[in-house]
Each structure stands twice: as structure tokens, then as C-alpha cells.
Tab-separated table of C-alpha atoms in Angstrom:
chain	number	residue	atom	x	y	z
A	1	UNK	CA	14.415	11.650	-7.079
A	2	UNK	CA	11.432	9.452	-7.902
A	3	UNK	CA	8.078	11.217	-7.687
A	4	UNK	CA	4.554	9.962	-8.230
A	5	UNK	CA	1.773	12.509	-8.641
A	6	UNK	CA	-1.868	11.457	-8.704
A	7	UNK	CA	-4.640	13.530	-10.257
A	8	UNK	CA	-8.216	13.220	-11.422
A	9	UNK	CA	-9.985	12.984	-8.085
A	10	UNK	CA	-13.117	14.938	-7.315
A	11	UNK	CA	-16.799	14.814	-6.429
A	12	UNK	CA	-18.961	12.423	-8.415
A	13	UNK	CA	-22.502	11.153	-8.021
A	14	UNK	CA	-23.247	7.508	-7.260
A	15	UNK	CA	-23.226	5.522	-10.486
A	16	UNK	CA	-20.827	7.957	-12.109
A	17	UNK	CA	-17.350	7.507	-13.513
A	18	UNK	CA	-13.934	9.011	-12.929
A	19	UNK	CA	-10.439	8.375	-14.266
A	20	UNK	CA	-7.450	8.757	-11.999
A	21	UNK	CA	-3.948	9.301	-13.325
A	22	UNK	CA	-0.545	8.846	-11.732
A	23	UNK	CA	2.414	10.514	-13.404
A	24	UNK	CA	5.928	9.333	-12.627
A	25	UNK	CA	9.165	11.254	-12.863
A	26	UNK	CA	12.761	10.405	-12.095
A	27	UNK	CA	12.319	6.732	-12.940
A	28	UNK	CA	12.244	4.323	-15.908
A	29	UNK	CA	8.540	3.683	-15.526
A	30	UNK	CA	8.299	0.612	-17.742
A	31	UNK	CA	10.417	-1.599	-15.488
A	32	UNK	CA	8.159	-1.707	-12.468
A	33	UNK	CA	4.849	-3.052	-11.301
A	34	UNK	CA	2.399	-0.447	-10.020
A	35	UNK	CA	-0.419	-0.469	-7.478
A	36	UNK	CA	-3.445	1.571	-6.507
A	37	UNK	CA	-4.210	1.658	-2.777
A	38	UNK	CA	-7.059	3.574	-1.160
A	39	UNK	CA	-7.948	4.833	2.284
A	40	UNK	CA	-11.491	5.733	3.255
A	41	UNK	CA	-11.867	8.635	5.714
A	42	UNK	CA	-10.671	7.574	9.150
A	43	UNK	CA	-10.078	4.000	8.005
A	44	UNK	CA	-7.164	1.742	7.139
A	45	UNK	CA	-5.502	0.988	3.838
A	46	UNK	CA	-7.091	-1.193	1.149
A	47	UNK	CA	-5.221	-2.658	-1.824
A	48	UNK	CA	-7.318	-1.915	-4.902
A	49	UNK	CA	-5.437	-2.934	-8.029
A	50	UNK	CA	-2.069	-3.972	-9.474
A	51	UNK	CA	-0.541	-4.061	-12.949
A	52	UNK	CA	2.698	-5.681	-14.101
A	53	UNK	CA	5.460	-3.705	-15.796
A	54	UNK	CA	4.295	-4.463	-19.328
A	55	UNK	CA	0.605	-4.323	-18.492
A	56	UNK	CA	0.194	-7.997	-19.258
A	57	UNK	CA	-1.340	-8.985	-15.921
A	58	UNK	CA	-3.709	-7.130	-13.684
A	59	UNK	CA	-5.347	-7.749	-10.304
A	60	UNK	CA	-8.410	-6.264	-8.646
A	61	UNK	CA	-9.820	-6.432	-5.159
A	62	UNK	CA	-13.224	-8.112	-5.013
A	63	UNK	CA	-14.762	-4.798	-3.946
A	64	UNK	CA	-13.917	-3.151	-7.292
A	65	UNK	CA	-13.755	-6.066	-9.722
A	66	UNK	CA	-15.859	-5.431	-12.798
A	67	UNK	CA	-16.112	-1.706	-12.061
A	68	UNK	CA	-12.497	-0.483	-12.077
A	69	UNK	CA	-9.863	-0.921	-14.790
A	70	UNK	CA	-6.155	-0.368	-14.296
A	71	UNK	CA	-3.915	0.456	-17.228
A	72	UNK	CA	-0.621	2.135	-17.989
A	73	UNK	CA	1.065	4.055	-20.781
A	74	UNK	CA	4.778	3.382	-20.449
A	75	UNK	CA	5.616	5.809	-23.248
A	76	UNK	CA	4.109	8.639	-21.168
A	77	UNK	CA	5.024	7.325	-17.692
A	78	UNK	CA	1.383	7.386	-16.608
A	79	UNK	CA	-0.706	4.901	-14.632
A	80	UNK	CA	-4.500	5.051	-14.840
A	81	UNK	CA	-7.463	3.833	-12.850
A	82	UNK	CA	-10.761	4.024	-14.691
A	83	UNK	CA	-13.556	3.879	-12.138
A	84	UNK	CA	-17.190	3.342	-13.121
A	85	UNK	CA	-20.459	2.522	-11.340
A	86	UNK	CA	-19.071	4.383	-8.374
A	87	UNK	CA	-20.579	3.807	-4.949
A	88	UNK	CA	-20.511	5.888	-1.794
A	89	UNK	CA	-18.163	3.304	-0.270
A	90	UNK	CA	-15.572	4.127	-2.959
A	91	UNK	CA	-15.047	7.497	-1.249
A	92	UNK	CA	-11.369	7.546	-0.294
A	93	UNK	CA	-7.928	8.945	-0.907
A	94	UNK	CA	-6.393	6.967	-3.759
A	95	UNK	CA	-2.630	6.439	-3.794
A	96	UNK	CA	-0.437	5.029	-6.517
A	97	UNK	CA	2.552	3.015	-5.384
A	98	UNK	CA	5.563	1.849	-7.339
A	99	UNK	CA	7.497	-1.420	-7.025
A	100	UNK	CA	11.252	-1.777	-7.326
A	101	UNK	CA	10.726	-5.060	-9.171
A	102	UNK	CA	7.873	-6.269	-11.364
A	103	UNK	CA	5.830	-8.147	-8.761
A	104	UNK	CA	7.400	-7.185	-5.447
A	105	UNK	CA	9.229	-4.484	-3.571
A	106	UNK	CA	6.750	-1.652	-3.028
A	107	UNK	CA	8.671	1.542	-2.417
A	108	UNK	CA	7.518	5.043	-3.389
A	109	UNK	CA	3.988	6.365	-2.764
A	110	UNK	CA	2.289	9.329	-4.341
A	111	UNK	CA	0.632	12.003	-2.218
A	112	UNK	CA	-2.863	10.760	-3.098
A	113	UNK	CA	-5.953	12.138	-4.792
A	114	UNK	CA	-9.353	12.361	-3.109
A	115	UNK	CA	-12.454	10.785	-4.601
A	116	UNK	CA	-15.813	11.646	-3.064
A	117	UNK	CA	-18.909	9.780	-4.210
A	118	UNK	CA	-22.010	11.576	-3.024
A	119	UNK	CA	-25.320	12.868	-4.287
B	1	UNK	CA	-10.580	-13.969	1.413
B	2	UNK	CA	-7.689	-13.803	3.856
B	3	UNK	CA	-7.815	-11.712	6.996
B	4	UNK	CA	-4.572	-10.065	8.114
B	5	UNK	CA	-4.361	-9.280	11.805
B	6	UNK	CA	-2.360	-6.653	13.708
B	7	UNK	CA	-2.437	-5.356	17.262
B	8	UNK	CA	-4.830	-2.365	17.297
B	9	UNK	CA	-2.561	-0.340	19.527
B	10	UNK	CA	0.773	-0.532	21.314
B	11	UNK	CA	2.712	1.798	23.558
B	12	UNK	CA	6.490	2.033	23.883
B	13	UNK	CA	8.665	4.210	26.080
B	14	UNK	CA	11.200	6.531	24.470
B	15	UNK	CA	14.351	4.510	23.876
B	16	UNK	CA	12.474	1.269	24.360
B	17	UNK	CA	11.882	-1.699	22.096
B	18	UNK	CA	8.551	-2.873	20.700
B	19	UNK	CA	7.522	-5.591	18.262
B	20	UNK	CA	4.487	-5.278	16.023
B	21	UNK	CA	3.141	-8.473	14.480
B	22	UNK	CA	1.223	-9.405	11.344
B	23	UNK	CA	-0.715	-12.658	11.162
B	24	UNK	CA	-2.745	-14.408	8.503
B	25	UNK	CA	-6.043	-16.260	8.813
B	26	UNK	CA	-4.767	-18.815	6.278
B	27	UNK	CA	-1.890	-20.006	8.459
B	28	UNK	CA	1.720	-19.140	9.095
B	29	UNK	CA	3.198	-16.095	7.427
B	30	UNK	CA	6.277	-17.089	5.435
B	31	UNK	CA	8.696	-15.506	2.991
B	32	UNK	CA	6.316	-16.178	0.090
B	33	UNK	CA	3.942	-13.576	1.533
B	34	UNK	CA	6.565	-10.892	0.767
B	35	UNK	CA	5.451	-8.966	3.853
B	36	UNK	CA	5.579	-5.175	3.712
B	37	UNK	CA	5.489	-2.662	6.570
B	38	UNK	CA	4.306	0.912	6.124
B	39	UNK	CA	4.347	3.919	8.435
B	40	UNK	CA	1.675	6.606	8.222
B	41	UNK	CA	1.612	9.823	10.194
B	42	UNK	CA	-1.509	12.021	10.438
B	43	UNK	CA	-2.283	13.876	7.233
B	44	UNK	CA	0.529	12.173	5.306
B	45	UNK	CA	0.764	9.463	2.700
B	46	UNK	CA	2.080	6.120	3.918
B	47	UNK	CA	5.791	5.400	3.627
B	48	UNK	CA	7.278	1.978	2.964
B	49	UNK	CA	9.663	0.897	5.721
B	50	UNK	CA	10.197	-2.806	4.963
B	51	UNK	CA	9.633	-4.904	1.840
B	52	UNK	CA	9.887	-8.622	1.182
B	53	UNK	CA	9.838	-9.448	4.919
B	54	UNK	CA	13.118	-7.874	5.993
B	55	UNK	CA	14.561	-5.560	3.343
B	56	UNK	CA	14.951	-1.872	4.121
B	57	UNK	CA	14.804	1.069	1.774
B	58	UNK	CA	17.450	3.778	1.841
B	59	UNK	CA	15.170	5.997	3.913
B	60	UNK	CA	14.298	3.367	6.529
B	61	UNK	CA	15.821	4.260	9.897
B	62	UNK	CA	18.219	1.579	11.137
B	63	UNK	CA	16.188	1.139	14.325
B	64	UNK	CA	13.426	-0.601	12.334
B	65	UNK	CA	13.820	-4.250	11.331
B	66	UNK	CA	11.548	-6.880	9.793
B	67	UNK	CA	11.484	-10.618	10.419
B	68	UNK	CA	9.376	-13.749	10.727
B	69	UNK	CA	8.531	-14.706	14.302
B	70	UNK	CA	6.392	-17.578	15.538
B	71	UNK	CA	4.335	-17.902	12.350
B	72	UNK	CA	3.848	-14.173	11.951
B	73	UNK	CA	5.701	-11.322	10.340
B	74	UNK	CA	7.195	-8.867	12.785
B	75	UNK	CA	8.367	-5.281	12.764
B	76	UNK	CA	10.745	-4.492	15.605
B	77	UNK	CA	11.543	-0.949	16.661
B	78	UNK	CA	14.648	-0.735	18.841
B	79	UNK	CA	15.290	2.603	20.517
B	80	UNK	CA	11.950	4.280	19.892
B	81	UNK	CA	11.947	7.989	19.139
B	82	UNK	CA	9.051	10.441	19.566
B	83	UNK	CA	8.842	10.781	15.788
B	84	UNK	CA	8.053	7.057	15.497
B	85	UNK	CA	4.571	7.674	16.867
B	86	UNK	CA	2.352	6.734	13.922
B	87	UNK	CA	0.059	4.121	12.421
B	88	UNK	CA	1.809	1.038	11.072
B	89	UNK	CA	0.293	-1.249	8.449
B	90	UNK	CA	1.454	-4.595	7.163
B	91	UNK	CA	0.589	-5.993	3.738
B	92	UNK	CA	0.748	-9.625	2.672
B	93	UNK	CA	0.811	-11.119	-0.831
B	94	UNK	CA	-1.079	-14.339	-1.498
B	95	UNK	CA	-0.368	-16.750	-4.315
B	96	UNK	CA	-3.711	-16.192	-6.016
B	97	UNK	CA	-2.406	-12.719	-6.875
B	98	UNK	CA	-4.039	-10.951	-3.983
B	99	UNK	CA	-2.699	-8.426	-1.507
B	100	UNK	CA	-4.328	-7.754	1.854
B	101	UNK	CA	-3.541	-5.086	4.444
B	102	UNK	CA	-3.800	-5.578	8.142
B	103	UNK	CA	-6.035	-3.234	10.102
B	104	UNK	CA	-3.077	-1.225	11.350
B	105	UNK	CA	-1.365	-0.675	14.702
B	106	UNK	CA	-1.409	2.737	16.342
B	107	UNK	CA	1.940	3.104	18.071
B	108	UNK	CA	2.240	5.574	20.910
B	109	UNK	CA	5.663	6.644	22.192
B	110	UNK	CA	5.103	7.658	25.787
């Protein structure tokens, strides 16, 4: 069974940094594109970032471009999201999501990790 | 930046049929948008029901189907069950390597 487990969330002050991780099990991690999606409290879903299977191409939403960096370590089956210059509006549950192909076919979601940006 | 539109709320009777739609501010939704549909129940992570417009995962109940309809993507639920009450989100891919979610549809089975 494929499982994605996010970690690294927590409380951080505005302007601070945090690194989220997403560990995968039950799957050959290196074959699939991966996404980060977030959901602010009581709000809808927002696509944050995407990385191709080999890490060669990345995408960022305008709201996080220049502040967040997505990366992956295929040897360890881990996806990362380095978040810096955090703002109160970055407060959300962050989910990692796996594709079944490189660019398309989103399938399995993690359970999410909560990031709270507050002074 | 594209805006993806969904009905804010819909109601369906148990056993009934309902169609949720997903539109794009840039024009007609087509197969190149690789439309996804997700179901989210309170306190849970979303679950992917449909990918690439009409493909189902192994866990997708047969009563859900995805299609293109009148320039929009559509999710049809045939034979609604009480457990289908949830929020439903669509996601579209755009060819400048962007993905945008719709605002979600709250489906009530009543």
C-alpha cells in the first residue's frame, strides 16, 4: 500500500523559515511527479508547488514564488518544501500528493502537516 | 491567472443523480486541462476520485464518472449515497505549467 507521511509543520513567526518533508513508502518514488497542496483554515485547496520525477522541472504558485523551494531525494524517498519569509497567510495544512505518471495522474494524498505563522 | 469556477453548493436526494461542473475563465475546458476531481470530508485529507478528465482510481466508487460537457468538465454522481456528502474540488492544468483549483462544491445528500 502506498503511503505518504508529511512532517515538519509547526508554529513559526512571520518572516521565519520551516522545512516540510514527505516520506513515501510502498512505491518506487523516483518514477512519479509530486505536488504540494495547501488548505488554509476553513478555506479551499490551493496548489503550491510541483516537481518532476527527476527533479529537473519545478513549478510554484505566484503566492509562494521566490519564497518556497521544492526538492526531492529519490534515494531516500523524501519530498521537501523549504519555506522562508513566511507570512500569516501561509498558515495552512500542507499536503503532499503523488502522481501515477510524471506530469499527470494525481492519486495518493498524505494526511497533511499543519503550519501556523503567527507572532 | 486563470479562475476555475464550481457551483458553491448542490443538493441531491438519496439515490438521485447530480452533475457538478468545473469551468475555466480562459475558455472551454478540454482534455489538455487533465481535469481532476477530489472529494474531501470534514477533518480528512482530500481523496482523488477522477484524473485526466475521466479516469478512475481503484478506490473510486463506480457511481462517480468524469466527462467534458458543454465546455466544462463534469463530475456525475449516479445513485447518491449518504456517504457522498462532502466537498468536491476540481483542479485544472494549464499549459504554462500551472494548476488551479476551483473553489469547491459542497454536496448535500438530503
